[in-house]
Short mmCIF file of C-alpha atoms and ligand atoms in Angstrom, two decimals:
data_model
loop_
_atom_site.label_atom_id
_atom_site.label_comp_id
_atom_site.label_asym_id
_atom_site.label_seq_id
_atom_site.Cartn_x
_atom_site.Cartn_y
_atom_site.Cartn_z
CA MET A 103 -53.43 -14.91 -8.09
CA ALA A 104 -55.12 -11.55 -8.74
CA VAL A 105 -53.68 -10.17 -5.48
CA LYS A 106 -50.20 -11.29 -6.46
CA GLN A 107 -50.48 -9.65 -9.84
CA PHE A 108 -51.59 -6.39 -8.23
CA ALA A 109 -48.70 -6.44 -5.78
CA TYR A 110 -46.27 -6.97 -8.65
CA SER A 111 -47.47 -4.06 -10.79
CA GLU A 112 -47.44 -1.77 -7.77
CA ASP A 113 -43.84 -2.77 -6.99
CA GLN A 114 -42.85 -2.24 -10.60
CA ASN A 115 -44.29 1.25 -10.38
CA ASN A 116 -42.35 1.87 -7.22
CA LEU A 117 -39.16 0.68 -8.87
CA ASN A 118 -39.61 3.01 -11.84
CA GLN A 119 -40.29 5.89 -9.49
CA LYS A 120 -37.20 5.20 -7.40
CA ASN A 121 -34.99 4.79 -10.48
CA THR A 122 -35.65 8.43 -11.33
CA GLN A 123 -33.47 9.14 -8.28
CA PHE A 124 -30.47 8.16 -10.42
CA VAL A 125 -31.10 11.25 -12.53
CA TYR A 126 -29.79 13.33 -9.64
CA PRO A 127 -26.29 11.73 -9.33
CA LEU A 128 -26.05 11.64 -13.14
CA PHE A 129 -26.95 15.30 -13.28
CA LEU A 130 -24.24 16.01 -10.67
CA ILE A 131 -21.63 14.07 -12.65
CA PHE A 132 -22.30 16.12 -15.76
CA LEU A 133 -22.55 19.32 -13.77
CA ILE A 134 -18.99 18.95 -12.44
CA PRO A 135 -17.23 19.26 -15.86
CA VAL A 136 -19.62 22.07 -16.84
CA LEU A 137 -18.74 23.92 -13.62
CA ILE A 138 -15.03 23.34 -14.27
CA ILE A 139 -15.44 24.83 -17.78
CA LEU A 140 -17.37 27.84 -16.50
CA ASN A 141 -14.89 28.38 -13.70
CA THR A 142 -11.95 28.27 -16.16
CA PHE A 143 -13.52 30.90 -18.42
CA TRP A 144 -14.47 33.10 -15.51
CA GLU A 145 -10.93 32.90 -14.10
CA LEU A 146 -9.51 33.77 -17.52
CA GLN A 147 -11.76 36.78 -17.81
CA GLN A 148 -10.70 37.93 -14.37
CA PHE A 149 -7.06 37.43 -15.32
CA GLN A 150 -7.51 39.55 -18.45
CA LYS A 151 -9.15 42.31 -16.44
CA ILE A 152 -6.39 42.29 -13.82
CA ASN A 153 -3.79 42.29 -16.57
CA ALA A 154 -5.34 45.33 -18.25
CA THR A 155 -5.54 47.22 -14.96
CA GLU A 156 -1.94 46.35 -14.13
CA LEU A 157 -0.77 47.70 -17.47
CA GLN A 158 -2.78 50.86 -17.00
CA ASN A 159 -1.21 51.35 -13.59
CA LYS A 160 2.20 50.73 -15.04
CA THR A 161 1.57 53.47 -17.63
CA ILE A 162 0.56 55.93 -14.92
CA LEU A 163 3.62 55.00 -12.84
CA ALA A 164 5.92 55.50 -15.86
CA LYS A 165 4.38 58.92 -16.45
CA THR A 166 4.98 59.94 -12.82
CA ILE A 167 8.64 58.90 -13.01
CA PHE A 168 9.34 60.51 -16.41
CA ALA A 169 7.48 63.71 -15.74
CA SER A 170 10.00 64.87 -13.12
CA THR A 171 13.03 63.82 -15.22
CA ILE A 172 11.76 65.52 -18.34
CA ALA A 173 10.08 68.67 -17.05
CA ASP A 174 13.34 70.37 -16.01
CA SER A 175 14.94 69.93 -19.46
CA LEU A 176 12.10 71.53 -21.39
CA ASN A 177 14.18 74.53 -22.47
CA GLU A 178 17.04 72.45 -23.79
CA GLU A 179 15.46 70.56 -26.67
CA ASP A 180 18.59 68.52 -27.53
CA VAL A 181 19.03 67.30 -23.98
CA LEU A 182 15.34 66.50 -23.84
CA GLN A 183 15.46 64.52 -27.11
CA GLU A 184 18.49 62.58 -25.87
CA LYS A 185 16.81 61.74 -22.57
CA ILE A 186 13.64 60.53 -24.30
CA GLU A 187 15.53 58.28 -26.70
CA LYS A 188 17.54 56.78 -23.84
CA ILE A 189 14.42 56.03 -21.77
CA THR A 190 12.54 54.48 -24.73
CA LYS A 191 15.45 52.14 -25.52
CA SER A 192 15.67 50.93 -21.92
CA ASP A 193 12.06 49.62 -21.82
CA ASN A 194 10.60 47.19 -24.37
CA GLU A 195 7.00 47.98 -23.50
CA LEU A 196 7.54 51.71 -23.86
CA GLN A 197 6.69 52.40 -27.49
CA GLU A 198 6.84 56.15 -27.69
CA ILE A 199 7.45 59.24 -25.57
CA THR A 200 6.41 62.59 -26.99
CA ILE A 201 6.61 66.07 -25.46
CA LEU A 202 4.30 68.68 -26.93
CA LYS A 203 4.12 72.38 -26.29
CA PRO A 204 0.98 74.44 -26.73
CA ILE A 205 0.82 76.65 -29.80
CA ALA A 206 -1.88 79.00 -31.02
CA ASP A 207 -4.23 76.34 -32.36
CA GLY A 208 -3.05 73.03 -31.06
CA PHE A 209 0.13 71.37 -29.83
CA GLN A 210 3.55 71.03 -31.46
CA VAL A 211 5.98 68.15 -30.95
CA LEU A 212 8.97 69.45 -29.01
CA ALA A 213 10.77 66.13 -28.59
CA SER A 214 9.79 62.55 -29.42
CA SER A 215 11.21 59.05 -29.61
CA ASN A 216 9.41 58.98 -32.98
CA THR A 217 11.77 61.43 -34.66
CA ALA A 218 9.59 61.61 -37.78
CA SER A 219 7.00 63.53 -35.81
CA LEU A 220 9.43 66.22 -34.53
CA GLY A 221 8.05 69.70 -35.15
CA ALA A 222 4.64 68.40 -36.25
CA ALA A 223 1.57 70.23 -34.97
CA TYR A 224 -1.57 68.40 -33.76
CA LYS A 225 -5.07 69.44 -32.97
CA SER A 226 -6.49 66.79 -30.67
CA LEU A 227 -9.45 66.76 -28.35
CA GLN A 228 -7.62 64.56 -25.84
CA TYR A 229 -4.58 66.93 -25.81
CA SER A 230 -6.84 69.94 -25.36
CA SER A 231 -8.88 68.47 -22.54
CA ALA A 232 -5.77 67.13 -20.70
CA TRP A 233 -4.31 70.63 -20.92
CA ALA A 234 -7.49 72.56 -20.14
CA GLU A 235 -8.67 70.37 -17.30
CA ASP A 236 -5.13 69.72 -16.01
CA LYS A 237 -5.64 65.96 -15.71
CA ASP A 238 -4.27 62.67 -16.99
CA ILE A 239 -6.11 61.00 -19.87
CA THR A 240 -5.62 57.28 -20.55
CA ILE A 241 -6.73 55.69 -23.82
CA LEU A 242 -6.65 52.07 -24.94
CA THR A 243 -6.21 52.02 -28.70
CA PRO A 244 -8.57 49.66 -30.53
CA LYS A 245 -7.39 46.17 -31.59
CA GLU A 246 -6.62 46.26 -35.30
CA LYS A 247 -5.20 43.64 -37.61
CA GLY A 248 -1.43 43.86 -37.96
CA GLN A 249 -1.22 46.64 -35.37
CA GLU A 250 -0.22 46.42 -31.75
CA GLN A 251 -2.68 47.52 -29.13
CA ASN A 252 -1.39 50.29 -26.85
CA TRP A 253 -2.19 52.24 -23.73
CA ILE A 254 -1.70 55.97 -24.24
CA ILE A 255 -1.47 58.41 -21.35
CA ILE A 256 -1.56 62.14 -21.92
CA SER A 257 -0.52 64.27 -19.00
CA PRO A 258 0.29 67.96 -18.45
CA LEU A 259 3.91 68.70 -17.31
CA GLU A 260 4.87 71.39 -14.82
CA ASN A 261 8.26 73.06 -14.34
CA SER A 262 9.92 73.58 -10.97
CA ASN A 263 7.75 76.71 -10.43
CA SER A 264 4.63 74.54 -10.74
CA GLU A 265 3.75 76.17 -14.05
CA LYS A 266 2.07 74.08 -16.69
CA VAL A 267 4.52 74.13 -19.58
CA ALA A 268 4.01 71.11 -21.85
CA LEU A 269 2.14 67.87 -22.51
CA LEU A 270 3.65 64.40 -22.08
CA SER A 271 2.29 61.56 -24.24
CA LEU A 272 3.37 58.00 -23.36
CA LYS A 273 2.54 54.96 -25.49
CA ILE A 274 2.90 51.56 -23.83
CA SER A 275 2.46 48.33 -25.79
CA THR A 276 0.06 45.64 -24.56
CA ALA A 277 1.87 42.99 -26.64
CA ASP A 278 3.70 41.35 -23.71
CA ALA A 279 0.57 41.38 -21.56
CA ASN A 280 -1.48 39.94 -24.42
CA ALA A 281 1.10 37.21 -25.01
CA LEU A 282 0.94 36.33 -21.30
CA THR A 283 -2.88 36.22 -21.45
CA GLU A 284 -2.81 33.97 -24.49
CA LYS A 285 -0.30 31.64 -22.82
CA THR A 286 -2.50 31.49 -19.72
CA ILE A 287 -5.58 30.76 -21.85
CA THR A 288 -3.77 27.92 -23.65
CA ASN A 289 -2.52 26.43 -20.36
CA SER A 290 -5.98 26.68 -18.77
CA LEU A 291 -7.65 25.05 -21.76
CA VAL A 292 -5.12 22.20 -21.75
CA ALA A 293 -5.70 21.69 -18.00
CA LEU A 294 -9.46 21.81 -18.62
CA ALA A 295 -9.26 19.23 -21.42
CA VAL A 296 -7.14 16.91 -19.24
CA THR A 297 -9.58 17.25 -16.30
CA ILE A 298 -12.59 16.51 -18.50
CA PHE A 299 -10.78 13.58 -20.07
CA PHE A 300 -10.14 12.06 -16.63
CA VAL A 301 -13.71 12.73 -15.47
CA LEU A 302 -15.02 10.94 -18.55
CA LEU A 303 -12.51 8.12 -18.07
CA LEU A 304 -13.66 7.77 -14.47
CA LEU A 305 -17.29 7.78 -15.57
CA PHE A 306 -16.62 5.16 -18.18
CA ASN A 307 -14.63 2.93 -15.81
CA TYR A 308 -17.11 3.14 -12.99
CA SER A 309 -20.27 2.93 -15.02
CA HIS A 310 -20.89 -0.49 -13.45
CA PHE A 311 -21.30 1.29 -10.11
CA PHE A 312 -24.61 2.48 -11.47
CA GLU A 313 -25.52 -1.09 -12.28
CA TYR A 314 -24.67 -2.04 -8.68
CA ALA A 315 -26.75 0.85 -7.40
CA VAL A 316 -29.73 -0.28 -9.48
CA LEU A 317 -29.15 -3.85 -8.31
CA PHE A 318 -28.96 -2.71 -4.70
CA LYS A 319 -32.27 -0.86 -5.09
CA LYS A 320 -33.85 -3.93 -6.68
CA LEU A 321 -32.56 -6.10 -3.83
CA LYS A 322 -34.11 -3.75 -1.32
CA GLU A 323 -37.39 -3.92 -3.21
CA VAL A 324 -37.26 -7.70 -3.31
CA ASP A 325 -36.39 -7.76 0.39
CA ALA A 326 -39.40 -5.58 1.14
CA MET A 327 -41.56 -7.88 -0.99
CA LYS A 328 -40.23 -10.85 0.99
CA ASP A 329 -41.11 -9.12 4.28
CA ASP A 330 -44.60 -8.39 2.97
CA PHE A 331 -44.94 -11.99 1.85
CA ILE A 332 -43.85 -13.40 5.25
CA SER A 333 -46.19 -11.03 7.01
CA MET A 334 -49.12 -11.97 4.75
CA VAL A 335 -48.47 -15.75 5.00
CA SER A 336 -48.08 -15.61 8.79
CA HIS A 337 -51.36 -13.74 9.15
CA GLU A 338 -53.13 -16.17 6.85
CA LEU A 339 -51.76 -19.15 8.83
CA LYS A 340 -53.03 -17.79 12.13
CA THR A 341 -56.73 -18.34 11.33
CA PRO A 342 -56.62 -22.03 10.29
CA MET A 343 -54.24 -22.77 13.18
CA ALA A 344 -56.61 -21.21 15.70
CA ALA A 345 -59.39 -23.41 14.24
CA ILE A 346 -57.23 -26.54 14.47
CA LYS A 347 -56.32 -25.74 18.09
CA GLY A 348 -59.99 -25.18 18.92
CA TYR A 349 -61.13 -28.46 17.39
CA MET A 350 -58.26 -30.32 19.06
CA ALA A 351 -59.32 -28.94 22.44
CA MET A 352 -62.88 -30.08 21.75
CA ILE A 353 -61.70 -33.58 20.77
CA PHE A 354 -59.68 -33.77 24.00
CA GLU A 355 -62.71 -32.73 25.99
CA GLY A 356 -64.60 -35.65 24.40
CA VAL A 357 -67.11 -33.49 22.50
CA ALA A 358 -66.71 -35.77 19.47
CA GLY A 359 -66.89 -38.97 21.49
CA LYS A 360 -64.61 -40.70 23.96
CA VAL A 361 -60.90 -40.59 23.07
CA ASP A 362 -59.00 -43.72 24.08
CA GLN A 363 -55.58 -43.57 25.70
CA LYS A 364 -53.66 -44.61 22.56
CA ALA A 365 -55.31 -41.94 20.42
CA LYS A 366 -54.68 -39.39 23.18
CA VAL A 367 -50.94 -40.02 22.99
CA HIS A 368 -50.97 -39.32 19.24
CA LEU A 369 -53.26 -36.32 19.60
CA GLU A 370 -50.94 -34.86 22.23
CA LYS A 371 -48.10 -35.07 19.71
CA VAL A 372 -50.28 -33.32 17.13
CA LEU A 373 -51.05 -30.60 19.68
CA ALA A 374 -47.35 -30.18 20.57
CA ASN A 375 -46.51 -29.73 16.90
CA ILE A 376 -49.31 -27.22 16.40
CA LYS A 377 -47.93 -25.26 19.36
CA ARG A 378 -44.51 -25.26 17.71
CA LEU A 379 -46.04 -24.07 14.44
CA ASP A 380 -47.94 -21.40 16.33
CA ALA A 381 -44.72 -20.21 18.02
CA LEU A 382 -42.98 -20.13 14.63
CA VAL A 383 -45.76 -18.05 13.06
CA ASP A 384 -45.71 -15.66 16.06
CA ALA A 385 -41.94 -15.33 15.72
CA LEU A 386 -42.22 -14.62 11.98
CA LEU A 387 -44.86 -12.00 12.62
CA ASP A 388 -42.61 -10.34 15.20
CA VAL A 389 -39.68 -10.40 12.79
CA SER A 390 -41.66 -8.70 10.05
CA ARG A 391 -43.11 -6.14 12.49
CA LEU A 392 -39.65 -5.32 13.85
CA GLU A 393 -38.06 -5.14 10.41
CA GLN A 394 -40.75 -2.87 9.06
CA GLY A 395 -40.81 -0.78 12.24
CA ARG A 396 -44.45 -1.71 12.84
CA MET A 397 -44.07 -3.13 16.35
CA GLN A 398 -45.99 -1.01 18.82
CA PHE A 399 -44.53 -0.23 22.25
CA ASP A 400 -46.76 0.96 25.07
CA MET A 401 -43.98 2.47 27.17
CA GLN A 402 -44.61 3.13 30.85
CA SER A 403 -43.01 2.82 34.31
CA VAL A 404 -42.84 -0.85 35.14
CA ASP A 405 -42.10 -2.68 38.39
CA ILE A 406 -39.66 -5.23 37.01
CA CYS A 407 -39.97 -7.49 40.10
CA GLU A 408 -43.71 -7.83 39.52
CA VAL A 409 -43.15 -8.78 35.87
CA LEU A 410 -40.52 -11.39 36.76
CA THR A 411 -42.56 -12.88 39.62
CA ALA A 412 -45.39 -13.48 37.16
CA VAL A 413 -43.17 -14.80 34.35
CA THR A 414 -41.18 -17.18 36.55
CA SER A 415 -44.24 -18.65 38.24
CA GLU A 416 -45.89 -19.21 34.85
CA ILE A 417 -42.84 -20.79 33.25
CA ASP A 418 -42.00 -22.90 36.34
CA VAL A 419 -44.24 -25.66 34.90
CA GLN A 420 -41.76 -26.16 32.08
CA ALA A 421 -38.83 -26.27 34.53
CA LYS A 422 -40.63 -28.78 36.73
CA GLU A 423 -41.33 -31.02 33.68
CA LYS A 424 -37.56 -31.22 33.21
CA LYS A 425 -36.95 -31.56 36.97
CA LEU A 426 -35.06 -28.26 37.01
CA LYS A 427 -35.08 -25.75 39.85
CA LEU A 428 -36.18 -22.26 38.79
CA GLU A 429 -35.37 -19.66 41.41
CA TYR A 430 -36.21 -15.97 41.35
CA GLN A 431 -34.79 -13.55 43.90
CA PRO A 432 -36.71 -10.29 43.67
CA LEU A 433 -35.11 -7.14 45.09
CA PRO A 434 -36.33 -5.98 48.51
CA THR A 435 -39.37 -3.74 48.07
CA PRO A 436 -39.73 -1.14 46.73
CA CYS A 437 -38.38 -2.66 43.54
CA PRO A 438 -36.91 -0.05 41.16
CA PHE A 439 -38.94 1.00 38.15
CA ILE A 440 -37.83 0.86 34.56
CA PHE A 441 -39.40 2.43 31.48
CA ALA A 442 -40.72 -0.28 29.15
CA ASP A 443 -43.72 -1.96 27.57
CA PRO A 444 -44.83 -4.55 30.19
CA GLU A 445 -46.08 -7.04 27.59
CA ARG A 446 -42.90 -6.86 25.56
CA LEU A 447 -40.87 -7.15 28.78
CA ASP A 448 -42.84 -10.29 29.54
CA GLN A 449 -41.96 -11.65 26.10
CA VAL A 450 -38.25 -10.85 26.59
CA PHE A 451 -38.00 -12.68 29.92
CA GLU A 452 -40.17 -15.60 28.75
CA ASN A 453 -37.78 -16.04 25.88
CA ILE A 454 -34.53 -15.89 27.86
CA ILE A 455 -35.81 -17.98 30.80
CA GLY A 456 -37.49 -20.36 28.29
CA ASN A 457 -34.13 -20.80 26.52
CA ALA A 458 -32.37 -21.39 29.84
CA ILE A 459 -34.84 -24.21 30.60
CA LYS A 460 -34.63 -25.54 27.02
CA TYR A 461 -30.83 -25.73 26.97
CA THR A 462 -30.41 -27.08 30.52
CA PHE A 463 -30.70 -30.81 31.27
CA LYS A 464 -29.93 -30.81 34.98
CA GLY A 465 -29.41 -28.31 37.73
CA SER A 466 -31.07 -24.95 38.06
CA ILE A 467 -31.96 -21.59 36.59
CA SER A 468 -31.49 -18.55 38.79
CA VAL A 469 -32.97 -15.15 38.08
CA TYR A 470 -31.73 -12.20 40.15
CA HIS A 471 -30.93 -8.48 39.94
CA ARG A 472 -27.98 -6.20 40.48
CA ILE A 473 -28.16 -2.43 40.77
CA GLU A 474 -25.19 -0.53 39.39
CA GLU A 475 -25.42 3.25 39.63
CA ASP A 476 -28.69 4.05 37.86
CA GLN A 477 -28.80 0.78 35.93
CA LEU A 478 -30.88 -2.25 36.83
CA LYS A 479 -29.40 -5.53 35.67
CA THR A 480 -31.48 -8.69 35.48
CA ILE A 481 -29.38 -11.82 35.35
CA ILE A 482 -30.63 -15.19 34.09
CA GLN A 483 -28.10 -17.86 34.95
CA ASP A 484 -28.36 -21.55 34.06
CA THR A 485 -26.34 -24.71 34.57
CA GLY A 486 -27.04 -25.89 31.03
CA ILE A 487 -25.04 -27.01 28.02
CA GLY A 488 -23.37 -23.61 27.60
CA MET A 489 -21.82 -22.31 24.41
CA SER A 490 -18.29 -22.06 23.03
CA LYS A 491 -16.73 -18.68 22.23
CA GLN A 492 -16.87 -19.51 18.52
CA ASP A 493 -20.59 -20.44 18.71
CA MET A 494 -21.44 -17.20 20.49
CA LYS A 495 -20.12 -14.97 17.70
CA ASP A 496 -23.43 -14.85 15.83
CA LEU A 497 -25.67 -15.51 18.83
CA PHE A 498 -27.98 -12.53 18.33
CA LYS A 499 -28.31 -12.90 14.56
CA ARG A 500 -31.52 -13.91 12.79
CA PHE A 501 -32.09 -17.67 12.23
CA TYR A 502 -28.85 -18.49 14.04
CA ARG A 503 -28.87 -21.83 15.83
CA ILE A 504 -25.92 -23.64 17.36
CA ARG A 505 -25.81 -27.07 15.76
CA ASN A 506 -24.08 -29.84 17.69
CA GLU A 507 -24.88 -33.21 19.28
CA LYS A 508 -26.43 -31.61 22.35
CA THR A 509 -28.77 -29.28 20.44
CA ALA A 510 -29.68 -31.74 17.66
CA ASP A 511 -32.96 -32.82 19.29
CA ILE A 512 -33.98 -29.43 20.68
CA PRO A 513 -36.55 -27.73 18.45
CA GLY A 514 -36.20 -24.03 17.69
CA THR A 515 -36.22 -21.38 14.96
CA GLY A 516 -33.14 -19.31 15.75
CA LEU A 517 -35.35 -16.22 15.91
CA GLY A 518 -35.89 -15.89 19.68
CA LEU A 519 -32.65 -14.13 20.60
CA TRP A 520 -32.80 -11.78 17.60
CA ILE A 521 -36.36 -10.73 18.46
CA THR A 522 -35.42 -10.38 22.15
CA LYS A 523 -32.39 -8.23 21.35
CA GLU A 524 -34.40 -6.00 19.00
CA ILE A 525 -37.16 -5.48 21.57
CA VAL A 526 -34.68 -4.74 24.37
CA LEU A 527 -32.82 -2.21 22.19
CA LYS A 528 -36.09 -0.56 21.14
CA MET A 529 -36.94 -0.09 24.84
CA ASN A 530 -33.52 1.55 25.43
CA GLY A 531 -32.05 -1.49 27.16
CA GLN A 532 -29.03 -3.68 26.54
CA ILE A 533 -28.54 -7.42 26.45
CA TYR A 534 -25.41 -9.53 26.54
CA ALA A 535 -24.43 -13.12 27.17
CA GLU A 536 -21.55 -14.99 28.77
CA SER A 537 -21.16 -18.73 28.64
CA LYS A 538 -18.86 -21.69 29.21
CA GLU A 539 -19.42 -24.85 27.25
CA GLY A 540 -20.60 -27.65 29.57
CA ILE A 541 -20.91 -25.28 32.56
CA GLY A 542 -23.76 -22.93 31.74
CA SER A 543 -24.78 -19.52 30.46
CA ILE A 544 -25.54 -16.09 31.90
CA PHE A 545 -27.78 -13.65 30.03
CA THR A 546 -27.85 -10.07 31.39
CA ILE A 547 -30.50 -7.52 30.50
CA VAL A 548 -29.89 -3.93 31.53
CA PHE A 549 -32.38 -1.08 31.79
CA PRO A 550 -31.96 2.42 33.24
CA ILE A 551 -33.82 2.93 36.51
CA VAL A 552 -36.54 5.60 36.32
CA LYS A 553 -38.84 7.38 38.74
CA GLU A 554 -42.19 5.60 39.15
CA ASN A 555 -44.29 8.32 37.56
CA LYS A 556 -42.33 8.63 34.28
CA LYS A 557 -44.70 8.79 31.35
P1 ADP B 225 -33.84 -21.14 19.24
O1 ADP B 225 -35.20 -21.13 18.71
O2 ADP B 225 -32.92 -22.00 18.45
O3 ADP B 225 -33.74 -21.40 20.69
P2 ADP B 225 -32.73 -18.57 19.88
O4 ADP B 225 -32.51 -17.39 19.01
O5 ADP B 225 -33.54 -18.39 21.06
O6 ADP B 225 -33.28 -19.69 18.94
O7 ADP B 225 -31.30 -19.08 20.32
C1 ADP B 225 -30.26 -19.19 19.37
C2 ADP B 225 -29.30 -20.28 19.76
O8 ADP B 225 -28.59 -19.87 20.93
C3 ADP B 225 -29.97 -21.54 20.15
O9 ADP B 225 -30.16 -22.37 19.02
C4 ADP B 225 -29.02 -22.15 21.15
O10 ADP B 225 -28.07 -22.95 20.49
C5 ADP B 225 -28.31 -20.96 21.76
N1 ADP B 225 -28.79 -20.65 23.13
C6 ADP B 225 -29.70 -19.73 23.46
N2 ADP B 225 -29.87 -19.69 24.78
C7 ADP B 225 -29.06 -20.61 25.33
C8 ADP B 225 -28.76 -21.05 26.65
N3 ADP B 225 -29.37 -20.52 27.72
N4 ADP B 225 -27.85 -22.02 26.79
C9 ADP B 225 -27.22 -22.54 25.74
N5 ADP B 225 -27.45 -22.18 24.46
C10 ADP B 225 -28.36 -21.22 24.25
#
């Protein structure tokens, strides 16, 4: 009872520990919308930057185009004024064009689309430095309430003789670009809200997936507990069964007094049943070892003919009891080697040949080999009850037994073929079966041939 309690609390601990693994997918699920949000804002920022640069470039391009048109008309102020007004009207973004000429202490407006400023004189650091350093100056006016934001470019103008003669000041509105940015922001936020809504909807709808995941984990835990339980019970059964077998042997030998014939018959039945129980416990132990990956394999080069000679001569007693002929045709020496655990190989062949004897009522069991390329096939063929195609579908599954009139009185666990298949696969072999109901069955076990000294 105490042991059971201990095992439970340990499992519970395990379960709690493993459930923390759900934090990770949950974290991912919440991370996705957060990443979408961050990505949207980052993209918007990038868009705004690109937009600003584009507008700045546009301002510089406008300056380059106008400079040549305007510079040659500098001496005719009326023509210049007319040209400026025409250009300003043709472009919505172009807010103002002003031409200034240098005067003694500053710059005077020569022509401007803002006619109110005509003739006005300005002292400005930007004008002076554009003139003195002979370079373009671009300024983004600050955002103020009720006022449009503008890009201003101030650039010196040269006449056809490449003489610096005036300053050009262009004012380009950012209103259209800002409107486009705002529209993009609104669209992105709507798309973001819709995405998050669907993510949440999906989360809500599929929340039971988490329940299934927890359930699946619990099932695995329970399955592991079951394996542990089978393994523990099987081990515990081994000791009393060994004692029973020992005492039975002593009784048979007459240690406890003479056993009369009638009692012997009953005792033999007891012994046969103990052997069955022993085989069942062994099978259960193998199942739990294989399932938990605890079965040990001492792999080495094995002379398969030697193994089969030993197995067939040992098992021949059973065949003889049923008046069946068990024939083994070893390959001519030297017999090819395979890489396997000899004891496990023994177990595999005992099982398949044992089945052939068990499910055959008259006739024979033949064991022989075929070599195909670098593969060694061992064939176990019987003239037994056979199996239908339908019955063979689950042949290598755990606890599978074919139940019909012919098999009704044959004892078995349905574990032999599963264990055999698992062992063969673990030793890099293959196993398959062919059968015809009422005619017999053929089991083929295939292993790659190896050089004798493979380690
Ligand atoms: P069991 O303990 O029942 O023999 P196995 O896993 O060894 O378990 O075999 C599974 C089932 O396959 C058996 O119940 C039997 O119906 C069928 N079977 C196995 N070998 C043969 C055979 N050589 N001939 C006919 N049926 C067989």
